[in-house]
PDB file of C-alpha atoms and ligand atoms in Angstrom:
ATOM      1  CA  MET A   1     149.787-244.692  59.050  1.00  0.00           C
ATOM      2  CA  HIS A   2     148.073-247.101  61.459  1.00  0.00           C
ATOM      3  CA  LYS A   3     144.186-247.379  61.977  1.00  0.00           C
ATOM      4  CA  ALA A   4     142.159-248.694  64.784  1.00  0.00           C
ATOM      5  CA  GLY A   5     138.614-248.599  65.988  1.00  0.00           C
ATOM      6  CA  PHE A   6     135.497-250.039  67.723  1.00  0.00           C
ATOM      7  CA  VAL A   7     133.253-251.563  65.525  1.00  0.00           C
ATOM      8  CA  ASN A   8     130.137-252.443  67.529  1.00  0.00           C
ATOM      9  CA  ILE A   9     127.334-254.877  66.182  1.00  0.00           C
ATOM     10  CA  ILE A  10     123.882-254.409  67.441  1.00  0.00           C
ATOM     11  CA  GLY A  11     120.409-255.456  66.417  1.00  0.00           C
ATOM     12  CA  ASN A  12     117.340-257.729  67.369  1.00  0.00           C
ATOM     13  CA  PRO A  13     117.983-261.081  68.857  1.00  0.00           C
ATOM     14  CA  ASN A  14     118.696-264.025  66.358  1.00  0.00           C
ATOM     15  CA  VAL A  15     119.556-261.954  63.367  1.00  0.00           C
ATOM     16  CA  GLY A  16     123.199-263.244  63.010  1.00  0.00           C
ATOM     17  CA  LYS A  17     125.245-260.838  64.933  1.00  0.00           C
ATOM     18  CA  SER A  18     127.632-263.384  66.747  1.00  0.00           C
ATOM     19  CA  THR A  19     127.825-265.308  63.204  1.00  0.00           C
ATOM     20  CA  LEU A  20     129.228-262.401  61.602  1.00  0.00           C
ATOM     21  CA  MET A  21     131.636-261.612  64.152  1.00  0.00           C
ATOM     22  CA  ASN A  22     132.945-265.069  64.145  1.00  0.00           C
ATOM     23  CA  ALA A  23     133.438-264.787  60.360  1.00  0.00           C
ATOM     24  CA  PHE A  24     135.358-261.781  60.583  1.00  0.00           C
ATOM     25  CA  VAL A  25     137.598-262.988  63.362  1.00  0.00           C
ATOM     26  CA  GLY A  26     138.011-266.509  61.877  1.00  0.00           C
ATOM     27  CA  GLU A  27     137.378-268.302  65.218  1.00  0.00           C
ATOM     28  CA  LYS A  28     134.172-269.354  67.124  1.00  0.00           C
ATOM     29  CA  LEU A  29     134.455-266.856  69.807  1.00  0.00           C
ATOM     30  CA  SER A  30     130.607-266.182  70.304  1.00  0.00           C
ATOM     31  CA  ILE A  31     128.196-269.098  70.602  1.00  0.00           C
ATOM     32  CA  ILE A  32     125.449-269.388  68.143  1.00  0.00           C
ATOM     33  CA  THR A  33     122.151-271.081  68.507  1.00  0.00           C
ATOM     34  CA  SER A  34     118.840-270.948  66.587  1.00  0.00           C
ATOM     35  CA  LYS A  35     117.256-269.458  69.954  1.00  0.00           C
ATOM     36  CA  ALA A  36     117.002-265.871  70.557  1.00  0.00           C
ATOM     37  CA  GLN A  37     119.215-264.324  73.489  1.00  0.00           C
ATOM     38  CA  THR A  38     122.078-266.488  72.983  1.00  0.00           C
ATOM     39  CA  THR A  39     124.547-263.821  73.563  1.00  0.00           C
ATOM     40  CA  ARG A  40     124.212-262.314  77.050  1.00  0.00           C
ATOM     41  CA  HIS A  41     127.547-260.367  77.134  1.00  0.00           C
ATOM     42  CA  ARG A  42     129.615-257.803  75.255  1.00  0.00           C
ATOM     43  CA  ILE A  43     132.287-259.903  73.655  1.00  0.00           C
ATOM     44  CA  LEU A  44     135.442-258.602  71.895  1.00  0.00           C
ATOM     45  CA  GLY A  45     136.702-259.969  68.766  1.00  0.00           C
ATOM     46  CA  ILE A  46     139.873-258.431  67.567  1.00  0.00           C
ATOM     47  CA  VAL A  47     141.086-258.520  63.982  1.00  0.00           C
ATOM     48  CA  ASN A  48     144.638-257.450  63.532  1.00  0.00           C
ATOM     49  CA  GLY A  49     146.201-256.527  60.204  1.00  0.00           C
ATOM     50  CA  GLU A  50     149.700-255.065  59.386  1.00  0.00           C
ATOM     51  CA  ASP A  51     148.391-251.519  59.618  1.00  0.00           C
ATOM     52  CA  PHE A  52     144.851-251.766  61.280  1.00  0.00           C
ATOM     53  CA  GLN A  53     143.227-253.213  64.471  1.00  0.00           C
ATOM     54  CA  MET A  54     139.504-253.661  64.004  1.00  0.00           C
ATOM     55  CA  VAL A  55     138.015-254.217  67.738  1.00  0.00           C
ATOM     56  CA  LEU A  56     134.670-255.803  67.128  1.00  0.00           C
ATOM     57  CA  SER A  57     131.833-256.011  69.739  1.00  0.00           C
ATOM     58  CA  ASP A  58     129.269-258.613  69.569  1.00  0.00           C
ATOM     59  CA  THR A  59     126.405-257.702  71.743  1.00  0.00           C
ATOM     60  CA  PRO A  60     123.033-259.064  72.995  1.00  0.00           C
ATOM     61  CA  GLY A  61     119.926-258.954  70.929  1.00  0.00           C
ATOM     62  CA  ILE A  62     117.787-255.883  71.770  1.00  0.00           C
ATOM     63  CA  ILE A  63     114.810-256.711  73.910  1.00  0.00           C
ATOM     64  CA  LYS A  64     112.444-255.265  76.402  1.00  0.00           C
ATOM     65  CA  PRO A  65     113.996-256.328  79.893  1.00  0.00           C
ATOM     66  CA  ALA A  66     111.775-258.383  81.970  1.00  0.00           C
ATOM     67  CA  TYR A  67     114.324-259.036  84.906  1.00  0.00           C
ATOM     68  CA  GLN A  68     117.431-257.938  85.923  1.00  0.00           C
ATOM     69  CA  LEU A  69     119.887-260.080  84.029  1.00  0.00           C
ATOM     70  CA  GLN A  70     118.286-258.787  80.778  1.00  0.00           C
ATOM     71  CA  ALA A  71     118.510-255.162  82.195  1.00  0.00           C
ATOM     72  CA  SER A  72     122.226-255.640  82.333  1.00  0.00           C
ATOM     73  CA  MET A  73     122.220-257.251  78.873  1.00  0.00           C
ATOM     74  CA  MET A  74     120.789-254.077  77.501  1.00  0.00           C
ATOM     75  CA  ASP A  75     123.379-252.107  79.411  1.00  0.00           C
ATOM     76  CA  PHE A  76     126.024-253.974  77.439  1.00  0.00           C
ATOM     77  CA  VAL A  77     124.091-252.686  74.085  1.00  0.00           C
ATOM     78  CA  LYS A  78     124.141-249.164  75.522  1.00  0.00           C
ATOM     79  CA  SER A  79     127.656-249.123  76.147  1.00  0.00           C
ATOM     80  CA  ALA A  80     128.360-250.400  72.515  1.00  0.00           C
ATOM     81  CA  LEU A  81     126.245-247.486  71.178  1.00  0.00           C
ATOM     82  CA  ASP A  82     128.266-244.951  72.885  1.00  0.00           C
ATOM     83  CA  ASP A  83     131.654-246.013  72.060  1.00  0.00           C
ATOM     84  CA  ALA A  84     131.391-247.049  68.654  1.00  0.00           C
ATOM     85  CA  ASP A  85     133.686-245.664  65.705  1.00  0.00           C
ATOM     86  CA  VAL A  86     131.651-247.736  63.086  1.00  0.00           C
ATOM     87  CA  LEU A  87     128.048-248.884  64.082  1.00  0.00           C
ATOM     88  CA  ILE A  88     126.952-252.220  62.422  1.00  0.00           C
ATOM     89  CA  TYR A  89     123.238-252.334  62.609  1.00  0.00           C
ATOM     90  CA  MET A  90     122.202-255.917  61.675  1.00  0.00           C
ATOM     91  CA  VAL A  91     118.465-256.891  60.540  1.00  0.00           C
ATOM     92  CA  GLU A  92     117.374-259.970  58.622  1.00  0.00           C
ATOM     93  CA  ILE A  93     115.210-260.331  55.632  1.00  0.00           C
ATOM     94  CA  GLY A  94     111.692-260.184  56.447  1.00  0.00           C
ATOM     95  CA  GLU A  95     112.129-258.297  59.869  1.00  0.00           C
ATOM     96  CA  GLN A  96     110.406-254.809  60.245  1.00  0.00           C
ATOM     97  CA  ASP A  97     111.088-252.589  63.247  1.00  0.00           C
ATOM     98  CA  LEU A  98     113.623-252.674  66.061  1.00  0.00           C
ATOM     99  CA  LYS A  99     111.630-253.412  69.173  1.00  0.00           C
ATOM    100  CA  ASP A 100     113.078-250.455  71.190  1.00  0.00           C
ATOM    101  CA  GLU A 101     112.347-246.917  69.832  1.00  0.00           C
ATOM    102  CA  ALA A 102     115.154-245.289  71.908  1.00  0.00           C
ATOM    103  CA  PHE A 103     117.772-247.534  70.376  1.00  0.00           C
ATOM    104  CA  PHE A 104     116.555-247.060  67.052  1.00  0.00           C
ATOM    105  CA  ASN A 105     116.671-243.105  67.384  1.00  0.00           C
ATOM    106  CA  LYS A 106     120.107-243.422  68.584  1.00  0.00           C
ATOM    107  CA  ILE A 107     121.135-245.173  65.366  1.00  0.00           C
ATOM    108  CA  THR A 108     119.214-243.033  62.958  1.00  0.00           C
ATOM    109  CA  ASN A 109     120.771-239.938  64.728  1.00  0.00           C
ATOM    110  CA  SER A 110     124.194-241.416  64.901  1.00  0.00           C
ATOM    111  CA  LYS A 111     127.032-239.048  63.995  1.00  0.00           C
ATOM    112  CA  ILE A 112     129.305-241.883  63.112  1.00  0.00           C
ATOM    113  CA  PRO A 113     129.217-244.131  60.023  1.00  0.00           C
ATOM    114  CA  VAL A 114     126.447-246.825  60.147  1.00  0.00           C
ATOM    115  CA  LEU A 115     126.522-249.942  58.024  1.00  0.00           C
ATOM    116  CA  LEU A 116     122.984-251.766  57.942  1.00  0.00           C
ATOM    117  CA  LEU A 117     123.562-255.201  56.975  1.00  0.00           C
ATOM    118  CA  LEU A 118     120.568-257.152  55.702  1.00  0.00           C
ATOM    119  CA  ASN A 119     121.490-260.512  56.514  1.00  0.00           C
ATOM    120  CA  LYS A 120     120.118-264.202  55.691  1.00  0.00           C
ATOM    121  CA  ILE A 121     119.664-263.273  51.956  1.00  0.00           C
ATOM    122  CA  ASP A 122     120.256-267.033  51.277  1.00  0.00           C
ATOM    123  CA  THR A 123     116.916-267.417  52.678  1.00  0.00           C
ATOM    124  CA  SER A 124     115.284-265.091  50.138  1.00  0.00           C
ATOM    125  CA  ASN A 125     115.004-264.150  46.384  1.00  0.00           C
ATOM    126  CA  GLN A 126     115.624-261.175  44.224  1.00  0.00           C
ATOM    127  CA  GLU A 127     112.119-259.963  44.290  1.00  0.00           C
ATOM    128  CA  VAL A 128     111.975-259.680  48.107  1.00  0.00           C
ATOM    129  CA  LEU A 129     115.428-258.105  48.103  1.00  0.00           C
ATOM    130  CA  GLU A 130     114.218-255.329  45.635  1.00  0.00           C
ATOM    131  CA  THR A 131     111.387-254.372  48.195  1.00  0.00           C
ATOM    132  CA  GLN A 132     113.617-254.662  51.421  1.00  0.00           C
ATOM    133  CA  VAL A 133     116.407-252.560  50.402  1.00  0.00           C
ATOM    134  CA  PRO A 134     114.491-249.387  49.693  1.00  0.00           C
ATOM    135  CA  TYR A 135     112.501-250.157  52.722  1.00  0.00           C
ATOM    136  CA  TRP A 136     115.546-249.960  55.180  1.00  0.00           C
ATOM    137  CA  ALA A 137     117.096-247.025  53.121  1.00  0.00           C
ATOM    138  CA  ALA A 138     113.987-244.900  53.927  1.00  0.00           C
ATOM    139  CA  LYS A 139     114.170-246.132  57.790  1.00  0.00           C
ATOM    140  CA  VAL A 140     117.722-245.429  58.174  1.00  0.00           C
ATOM    141  CA  PRO A 141     118.713-242.663  55.823  1.00  0.00           C
ATOM    142  CA  ASN A 142     122.132-242.176  57.301  1.00  0.00           C
ATOM    143  CA  ALA A 143     123.202-245.819  56.706  1.00  0.00           C
ATOM    144  CA  GLU A 144     124.959-247.606  54.000  1.00  0.00           C
ATOM    145  CA  ILE A 145     123.261-250.852  53.251  1.00  0.00           C
ATOM    146  CA  PHE A 146     124.841-254.212  52.457  1.00  0.00           C
ATOM    147  CA  ALA A 147     122.813-257.345  51.547  1.00  0.00           C
ATOM    148  CA  ILE A 148     124.853-260.436  53.066  1.00  0.00           C
ATOM    149  CA  SER A 149     124.749-263.873  54.228  1.00  0.00           C
ATOM    150  CA  ALA A 150     126.832-264.115  57.428  1.00  0.00           C
ATOM    151  CA  LEU A 151     126.538-267.795  57.493  1.00  0.00           C
ATOM    152  CA  GLY A 152     127.395-268.501  53.788  1.00  0.00           C
ATOM    153  CA  GLY A 153     129.813-265.377  53.630  1.00  0.00           C
ATOM    154  CA  PHE A 154     128.150-263.697  50.882  1.00  0.00           C
ATOM    155  CA  GLY A 155     128.969-260.140  50.907  1.00  0.00           C
ATOM    156  CA  VAL A 156     131.099-260.523  54.066  1.00  0.00           C
ATOM    157  CA  PRO A 157     134.377-259.509  52.628  1.00  0.00           C
ATOM    158  CA  GLU A 158     132.937-256.288  51.037  1.00  0.00           C
ATOM    159  CA  VAL A 159     131.592-255.333  54.457  1.00  0.00           C
ATOM    160  CA  PHE A 160     135.001-256.012  55.829  1.00  0.00           C
ATOM    161  CA  ASN A 161     137.043-254.001  53.493  1.00  0.00           C
ATOM    162  CA  ARG A 162     134.563-250.964  54.020  1.00  0.00           C
ATOM    163  CA  ILE A 163     134.916-251.096  57.810  1.00  0.00           C
ATOM    164  CA  VAL A 164     138.626-251.023  57.155  1.00  0.00           C
ATOM    165  CA  GLU A 165     138.229-247.946  55.137  1.00  0.00           C
ATOM    166  CA  LEU A 166     136.095-246.321  57.712  1.00  0.00           C
ATOM    167  CA  LEU A 167     138.535-247.050  60.793  1.00  0.00           C
ATOM    168  CA  PRO A 168     139.991-243.807  62.152  1.00  0.00           C
ATOM    169  CA  GLU A 169     143.776-243.131  62.523  1.00  0.00           C
ATOM    170  CA  SER A 170     144.882-244.619  65.675  1.00  0.00           C
ATOM    171  CA  PRO A 171     147.436-246.784  67.435  1.00  0.00           C
ATOM    172  CA  PRO A 172     146.200-250.083  68.358  1.00  0.00           C
ATOM    173  CA  PHE A 173     144.333-250.348  71.510  1.00  0.00           C
ATOM    174  CA  TYR A 174     145.291-253.987  72.240  1.00  0.00           C
ATOM    175  CA  PRO A 175     148.407-256.117  71.689  1.00  0.00           C
ATOM    176  CA  LYS A 176     148.605-257.006  68.160  1.00  0.00           C
ATOM    177  CA  ASP A 177     148.453-260.741  69.010  1.00  0.00           C
ATOM    178  CA  GLN A 178     145.260-260.446  71.177  1.00  0.00           C
ATOM    179  CA  LEU A 179     141.943-262.019  69.906  1.00  0.00           C
ATOM    180  CA  THR A 180     139.618-261.029  72.692  1.00  0.00           C
ATOM    181  CA  ASP A 181     138.913-259.496  75.915  1.00  0.00           C
ATOM    182  CA  LYS A 182     137.532-262.493  77.738  1.00  0.00           C
ATOM    183  CA  PRO A 183     139.500-264.922  79.829  1.00  0.00           C
ATOM    184  CA  GLU A 184     139.579-268.674  79.022  1.00  0.00           C
ATOM    185  CA  ARG A 185     137.027-269.413  81.862  1.00  0.00           C
ATOM    186  CA  PHE A 186     134.593-267.377  80.073  1.00  0.00           C
ATOM    187  CA  PHE A 187     134.775-269.608  76.757  1.00  0.00           C
ATOM    188  CA  VAL A 188     134.184-272.691  78.859  1.00  0.00           C
ATOM    189  CA  ASN A 189     131.141-271.289  80.365  1.00  0.00           C
ATOM    190  CA  GLU A 190     129.781-270.378  76.997  1.00  0.00           C
ATOM    191  CA  ILE A 191     130.567-273.650  75.342  1.00  0.00           C
ATOM    192  CA  ILE A 192     128.738-275.443  78.030  1.00  0.00           C
ATOM    193  CA  ARG A 193     125.663-272.758  77.973  1.00  0.00           C
ATOM    194  CA  GLU A 194     125.425-273.416  74.149  1.00  0.00           C
ATOM    195  CA  LYS A 195     124.680-277.060  74.648  1.00  0.00           C
ATOM    196  CA  ILE A 196     122.111-275.933  77.271  1.00  0.00           C
ATOM    197  CA  LEU A 197     120.522-273.745  74.717  1.00  0.00           C
ATOM    198  CA  ILE A 198     120.459-276.667  72.160  1.00  0.00           C
ATOM    199  CA  HIS A 199     119.141-279.499  74.247  1.00  0.00           C
ATOM    200  CA  TYR A 200     116.568-277.892  76.698  1.00  0.00           C
ATOM    201  CA  LYS A 201     113.324-276.410  76.108  1.00  0.00           C
ATOM    202  CA  LYS A 202     111.218-273.328  77.262  1.00  0.00           C
ATOM    203  CA  GLU A 203     112.514-271.414  80.261  1.00  0.00           C
ATOM    204  CA  ILE A 204     115.453-273.798  81.116  1.00  0.00           C
ATOM    205  CA  PRO A 205     118.228-272.148  79.150  1.00  0.00           C
ATOM    206  CA  TYR A 206     117.248-268.718  80.201  1.00  0.00           C
ATOM    207  CA  SER A 207     117.415-269.669  83.825  1.00  0.00           C
ATOM    208  CA  VAL A 208     120.913-271.186  83.451  1.00  0.00           C
ATOM    209  CA  GLU A 209     124.245-269.664  84.296  1.00  0.00           C
ATOM    210  CA  ILE A 210     127.642-271.454  84.074  1.00  0.00           C
ATOM    211  CA  ASP A 211     130.463-270.743  86.515  1.00  0.00           C
ATOM    212  CA  THR A 212     133.753-272.741  85.899  1.00  0.00           C
ATOM    213  CA  GLU A 213     135.282-273.018  89.362  1.00  0.00           C
ATOM    214  CA  GLU A 214     138.453-274.550  88.326  1.00  0.00           C
ATOM    215  CA  PHE A 215     140.719-274.675  85.167  1.00  0.00           C
ATOM    216  CA  PHE A 216     144.135-276.218  85.569  1.00  0.00           C
ATOM    217  CA  GLU A 217     146.301-276.513  82.406  1.00  0.00           C
ATOM    218  CA  SER A 218     149.149-278.830  82.227  1.00  0.00           C
ATOM    219  CA  ASP A 219     151.497-279.892  79.623  1.00  0.00           C
ATOM    220  CA  ASN A 220     148.976-282.293  77.661  1.00  0.00           C
ATOM    221  CA  ILE A 221     145.672-281.880  79.524  1.00  0.00           C
ATOM    222  CA  ILE A 222     143.529-279.125  80.924  1.00  0.00           C
ATOM    223  CA  ARG A 223     141.186-279.998  83.819  1.00  0.00           C
ATOM    224  CA  MET A 224     137.988-278.221  84.555  1.00  0.00           C
ATOM    225  CA  ARG A 225     135.236-278.040  86.852  1.00  0.00           C
ATOM    226  CA  SER A 226     132.075-276.041  86.136  1.00  0.00           C
ATOM    227  CA  VAL A 227     128.845-275.609  87.775  1.00  0.00           C
ATOM    228  CA  ILE A 228     125.639-275.418  85.984  1.00  0.00           C
ATOM    229  CA  MET A 229     123.350-272.980  88.046  1.00  0.00           C
ATOM    230  CA  VAL A 230     119.665-273.256  87.678  1.00  0.00           C
ATOM    231  CA  GLU A 231     116.952-270.844  89.503  1.00  0.00           C
ATOM    232  CA  ARG A 232     114.944-273.730  91.007  1.00  0.00           C
ATOM    233  CA  GLU A 233     114.930-277.465  92.299  1.00  0.00           C
ATOM    234  CA  THR A 234     112.637-278.530  89.445  1.00  0.00           C
ATOM    235  CA  GLN A 235     114.824-277.278  86.947  1.00  0.00           C
ATOM    236  CA  LYS A 236     117.990-279.178  88.490  1.00  0.00           C
ATOM    237  CA  GLY A 237     116.038-282.386  87.696  1.00  0.00           C
ATOM    238  CA  ILE A 238     115.286-281.503  84.325  1.00  0.00           C
ATOM    239  CA  ILE A 239     118.985-280.650  83.547  1.00  0.00           C
ATOM    240  CA  ILE A 240     120.276-284.025  84.953  1.00  0.00           C
ATOM    241  CA  GLY A 241     117.354-286.161  83.313  1.00  0.00           C
ATOM    242  CA  HIS A 242     116.477-289.624  83.786  1.00  0.00           C
ATOM    243  CA  LYS A 243     119.649-291.588  85.199  1.00  0.00           C
ATOM    244  CA  GLY A 244     121.916-288.664  84.561  1.00  0.00           C
ATOM    245  CA  ALA A 245     121.585-288.985  80.909  1.00  0.00           C
ATOM    246  CA  ALA A 246     120.653-285.442  79.818  1.00  0.00           C
ATOM    247  CA  LEU A 247     123.598-283.842  81.677  1.00  0.00           C
ATOM    248  CA  LYS A 248     126.073-286.681  80.492  1.00  0.00           C
ATOM    249  CA  ARG A 249     124.973-285.557  76.799  1.00  0.00           C
ATOM    250  CA  VAL A 250     125.921-281.787  78.002  1.00  0.00           C
ATOM    251  CA  GLY A 251     129.076-283.041  79.261  1.00  0.00           C
ATOM    252  CA  VAL A 252     130.255-285.189  76.234  1.00  0.00           C
ATOM    253  CA  GLU A 253     129.467-282.596  73.707  1.00  0.00           C
ATOM    254  CA  SER A 254     130.997-279.643  75.657  1.00  0.00           C
ATOM    255  CA  ARG A 255     134.127-281.621  76.126  1.00  0.00           C
ATOM    256  CA  LYS A 256     134.618-282.233  72.379  1.00  0.00           C
ATOM    257  CA  ASP A 257     134.104-278.434  71.675  1.00  0.00           C
ATOM    258  CA  LEU A 258     136.444-277.442  74.497  1.00  0.00           C
ATOM    259  CA  GLU A 259     139.073-279.712  73.047  1.00  0.00           C
ATOM    260  CA  ARG A 260     138.721-278.219  69.506  1.00  0.00           C
ATOM    261  CA  PHE A 261     138.651-274.574  71.146  1.00  0.00           C
ATOM    262  CA  PHE A 262     141.854-275.090  73.279  1.00  0.00           C
ATOM    263  CA  GLY A 263     143.507-277.629  70.938  1.00  0.00           C
ATOM    264  CA  LYS A 264     144.275-279.753  73.968  1.00  0.00           C
ATOM    265  CA  GLN A 265     142.801-282.884  75.846  1.00  0.00           C
ATOM    266  CA  VAL A 266     140.087-281.692  78.367  1.00  0.00           C
ATOM    267  CA  HIS A 267     138.676-283.104  81.446  1.00  0.00           C
ATOM    268  CA  LEU A 268     135.432-281.707  82.391  1.00  0.00           C
ATOM    269  CA  GLU A 269     133.674-282.205  85.551  1.00  0.00           C
ATOM    270  CA  LEU A 270     130.065-280.902  85.539  1.00  0.00           C
ATOM    271  CA  TYR A 271     127.690-280.543  88.433  1.00  0.00           C
ATOM    272  CA  VAL A 272     124.257-278.769  89.064  1.00  0.00           C
ATOM    273  CA  LYS A 273     123.311-276.491  91.574  1.00  0.00           C
ATOM    274  CA  VAL A 274     120.344-274.262  92.717  1.00  0.00           C
ATOM    275  CA  ASN A 275     121.104-270.654  92.924  1.00  0.00           C
ATOM    276  CA  LYS A 276     117.876-269.289  93.991  1.00  0.00           C
ATOM    277  CA  ASN A 277     116.497-266.506  91.573  1.00  0.00           C
ATOM    278  CA  TRP A 278     120.226-265.658  90.469  1.00  0.00           C
ATOM    279  CA  ARG A 279     118.686-263.729  87.496  1.00  0.00           C
ATOM    280  CA  SER A 280     117.354-261.040  89.722  1.00  0.00           C
ATOM    281  CA  ASN A 281     120.049-260.858  92.166  1.00  0.00           C
ATOM    282  CA  GLU A 282     122.309-257.967  91.914  1.00  0.00           C
ATOM    283  CA  ARG A 283     125.080-259.373  93.906  1.00  0.00           C
ATOM    284  CA  GLN A 284     125.055-262.805  91.896  1.00  0.00           C
ATOM    285  CA  LEU A 285     124.883-260.925  88.616  1.00  0.00           C
ATOM    286  CA  LYS A 286     127.766-258.980  89.457  1.00  0.00           C
ATOM    287  CA  ARG A 287     129.817-262.180  90.363  1.00  0.00           C
ATOM    288  CA  PHE A 288     128.844-263.471  86.752  1.00  0.00           C
ATOM    289  CA  GLY A 289     130.365-260.549  85.038  1.00  0.00           C
ATOM    290  CA  TYR A 290     126.976-258.473  84.392  1.00  0.00           C
ATOM    291  CA  ASN A 291     127.762-255.204  85.779  1.00  0.00           C
TER     292      ASN A 291
HETATM  293  N1  GTP B 301     120.012-268.915  56.650  1.00  0.00           N
HETATM  294  C1  GTP B 301     120.891-268.162  57.536  1.00  0.00           C
HETATM  295  N2  GTP B 301     120.960-268.264  58.737  1.00  0.00           N
HETATM  296  C2  GTP B 301     121.734-267.600  59.596  1.00  0.00           C
HETATM  297  C3  GTP B 301     122.862-266.323  58.813  1.00  0.00           C
HETATM  298  N3  GTP B 301     123.345-266.010  59.826  1.00  0.00           N
HETATM  299  C4  GTP B 301     123.106-266.498  60.842  1.00  0.00           C
HETATM  300  N4  GTP B 301     122.044-267.380  60.813  1.00  0.00           N
HETATM  301  C5  GTP B 301     121.461-268.085  61.848  1.00  0.00           C
HETATM  302  O1  GTP B 301     120.687-267.665  62.548  1.00  0.00           O
HETATM  303  C6  GTP B 301     120.391-268.127  64.110  1.00  0.00           C
HETATM  304  C7  GTP B 301     121.186-266.984  64.908  1.00  0.00           C
HETATM  305  O2  GTP B 301     122.227-266.470  64.733  1.00  0.00           O
HETATM  306  P1  GTP B 301     123.339-265.827  65.851  1.00  0.00           P
HETATM  307  O3  GTP B 301     124.596-265.354  65.097  1.00  0.00           O
HETATM  308  O4  GTP B 301     123.542-266.630  67.030  1.00  0.00           O
HETATM  309  O5  GTP B 301     122.435-264.704  66.174  1.00  0.00           O
HETATM  310  P2  GTP B 301     122.562-263.376  67.156  1.00  0.00           P
HETATM  311  O6  GTP B 301     121.949-262.212  66.274  1.00  0.00           O
HETATM  312  O7  GTP B 301     124.040-263.317  67.691  1.00  0.00           O
HETATM  313  O8  GTP B 301     121.398-263.729  68.317  1.00  0.00           O
HETATM  314  P3  GTP B 301     121.452-263.361  69.757  1.00  0.00           P
HETATM  315  O9  GTP B 301     122.726-263.560  70.463  1.00  0.00           O
HETATM  316  O10 GTP B 301     120.564-264.454  70.331  1.00  0.00           O
HETATM  317  O11 GTP B 301     120.768-262.058  69.873  1.00  0.00           O
HETATM  318  C8  GTP B 301     121.641-269.285  63.870  1.00  0.00           C
HETATM  319  O12 GTP B 301     120.843-270.474  63.779  1.00  0.00           O
HETATM  320  C9  GTP B 301     122.418-269.072  62.661  1.00  0.00           C
HETATM  321  O13 GTP B 301     123.077-270.105  62.145  1.00  0.00           O
HETATM  322  C10 GTP B 301     122.615-266.494  57.535  1.00  0.00           C
HETATM  323  O14 GTP B 301     123.235-265.616  56.781  1.00  0.00           O
HETATM  324  N5  GTP B 301     121.847-267.308  56.705  1.00  0.00           N
HETATM  325 MG1   MG B 302     124.602-263.516  69.508  1.00  0.00          MG
END
């Protein structure tokens, strides 16, 4: 017998969804930062076993959209609510309610199995845990609750095994050596965007999109050229920094990560371009993979 199914991870921003998916897959597929709204897409991470295939979906944190990009991000969450075989609802210690009631009602009325993961228990203690578990059990009575630390790995194997149990009988959906649904250039974009999230403040990371225009792989090196797109001229100056120092740092750190990710020497050319109000432009968003 072979089992396979879609296991979709949803929750508020910054609770550790991407950290969990990477832990399951054993690869850094999704970027992770301490800032909210790090993930903008629905990213598949596929875990293949002898007799099962777990198709995980990492999704953007749930927010009330303020502009078109965020609305598209929430469409990814909606799609993940619709096609899940197992729903992972992640919350973090100390968090109260999900900000969007419609999403929350969908979870509590779900006909499919829901695992509620109470994450970041490494930041807490037994006393707090003893109040949090009953709190969530009352709020989401249809869920099985697991207290975990996605970062430290505590409780992660137990959740993994439970998901495998819950997978429906099915042939695999993807070739059994496939790890994700995204192309190589997507990961280049994401690795660069992670450095932007880490090094720039306020609205800058949220105004940036990366477009990798060239990706040439030869025997011993991959040559890439990527554009960092911003919404306004002033943001371009900030990205580049004094004598280009800030942009250089992004380039150096990205290249190191890209070499690790692809297991090959990388030559990365970066430049910055203004793409006015791209976040609110349907056509531009479509071009960058936000449907
Ligand atoms: N202490 C602690 N920190 C964690 C744990 N899991 C994740 N984090 C941290 O929480 C922050 C957010 O993690 P992500 O995995 O990016 O969270 P996310 O839910 O994917 O965030 P968005 O994509 O923005 O919605 C990062 O700084 C992680 O290192 C955990 O178990 N314990
Ligand atoms: Mg994420």
